[in-house]
Each structure stands twice: as structure tokens, then as C-alpha cells.
Coordinates of C-alpha atoms in Angstrom, one line a residue:
G84 CA 30.5 4.0 30.0
A85 CA 28.0 7.6 29.1
Y86 CA 25.3 5.0 27.9
F87 CA 24.8 3.7 31.9
L88 CA 24.8 7.3 33.3
M89 CA 22.6 8.7 30.3
I90 CA 20.0 6.3 28.8
R91 CA 20.0 4.0 31.8
P92 CA 18.7 6.3 34.3
Q93 CA 16.1 7.5 31.7
N94 CA 14.7 4.6 30.7
K95 CA 14.0 3.5 34.3
R96 CA 12.0 7.0 34.7
A97 CA 9.6 6.3 31.8
K98 CA 9.3 2.6 33.1
A99 CA 8.2 3.6 36.3
H100 CA 5.7 7.0 35.1
Q101 CA 4.5 4.2 32.5
K102 CA 3.5 1.7 35.7
L103 CA 2.1 4.7 37.5
L104 CA -0.3 5.6 34.9
A105 CA -0.9 1.9 34.5
D106 CA -2.1 1.5 37.7
L107 CA -3.7 4.6 38.5
T108 CA -7.6 4.0 39.6
K109 CA -10.6 6.2 40.0
G110 CA -10.3 8.2 42.8
D111 CA -6.6 8.5 43.3
E112 CA -5.8 11.7 44.2
V113 CA -3.3 12.8 41.5
I114 CA -0.9 15.8 40.9
T115 CA -0.4 17.0 36.9
V116 CA 3.1 18.2 35.8
G117 CA 1.4 21.6 35.5
G118 CA 0.9 21.2 39.5
L119 CA -2.8 21.0 39.5
M120 CA -4.0 18.7 42.0
G121 CA -7.2 16.5 41.4
K122 CA -9.2 13.3 42.1
V123 CA -9.4 10.9 39.3
S124 CA -13.3 10.3 38.2
K125 CA -12.9 8.8 35.2
I126 CA -9.8 6.7 33.0
N127 CA -10.1 6.6 29.3
D128 CA -7.3 4.9 27.3
D129 CA -5.5 7.9 27.0
S130 CA -7.1 10.8 28.9
I131 CA -8.1 11.3 31.9
S132 CA -11.4 13.2 34.2
L133 CA -10.2 15.4 37.2
T134 CA -12.1 16.5 39.9
V135 CA -10.8 19.8 40.9
A136 CA -13.4 21.5 42.7
E137 CA -16.8 20.6 43.8
N138 CA -18.7 19.7 40.3
V139 CA -15.8 21.3 38.7
D140 CA -14.2 18.1 36.2
I141 CA -11.4 18.7 33.5
H142 CA -9.7 16.5 30.6
I143 CA -6.5 15.8 30.4
Q144 CA -3.8 13.7 28.9
K145 CA -2.9 10.7 31.1
S146 CA 0.7 11.4 30.1
A147 CA 0.2 15.0 32.5
I148 CA -0.1 12.7 35.3
S149 CA 3.2 13.0 37.5
H150 CA 2.6 11.9 41.0
V151 CA 0.5 9.7 42.5
L152 CA -0.2 11.2 46.1
P153 CA -0.9 8.2 48.6
K154 CA -3.6 7.4 50.2

């Protein structure tokens, strides 16, 4: 019984997060786990460049993306 209460929802969230990362495209506006907002400017295998201000790009791990804002 405990399996379905604990592990199942966690797996579902992990799958949803993997899909979110797989569906990322250049130009998406995202929020990182640290609360930083920016626009995706470049996507590599495991990292992303985010434009956080004009001519200011930061490089972060893909897994640090928590939300993609609606277009």
C-alpha cells in the first residue's frame, strides 16, 4: 500500500520533469529551481544558456529548470 502513496507520485513527477526538459526549445521562458527567470538561448545535451537581461547569458544545468512559462 505504501508503494502507491510514496513512490508512484514521485515517479510520475520525475517523468513529467523529464518530458518538460525534452520539450524545451529556444525562446522558451523558464524558471529555475533557484527562482531565476530567463529565456532559453541555447540548448546543449545537459546544459542550457539562459538570457536573463539584455546581453547577459548564464549557463545552467538542464535539470535546474523547474517550470516553463506559458507562451
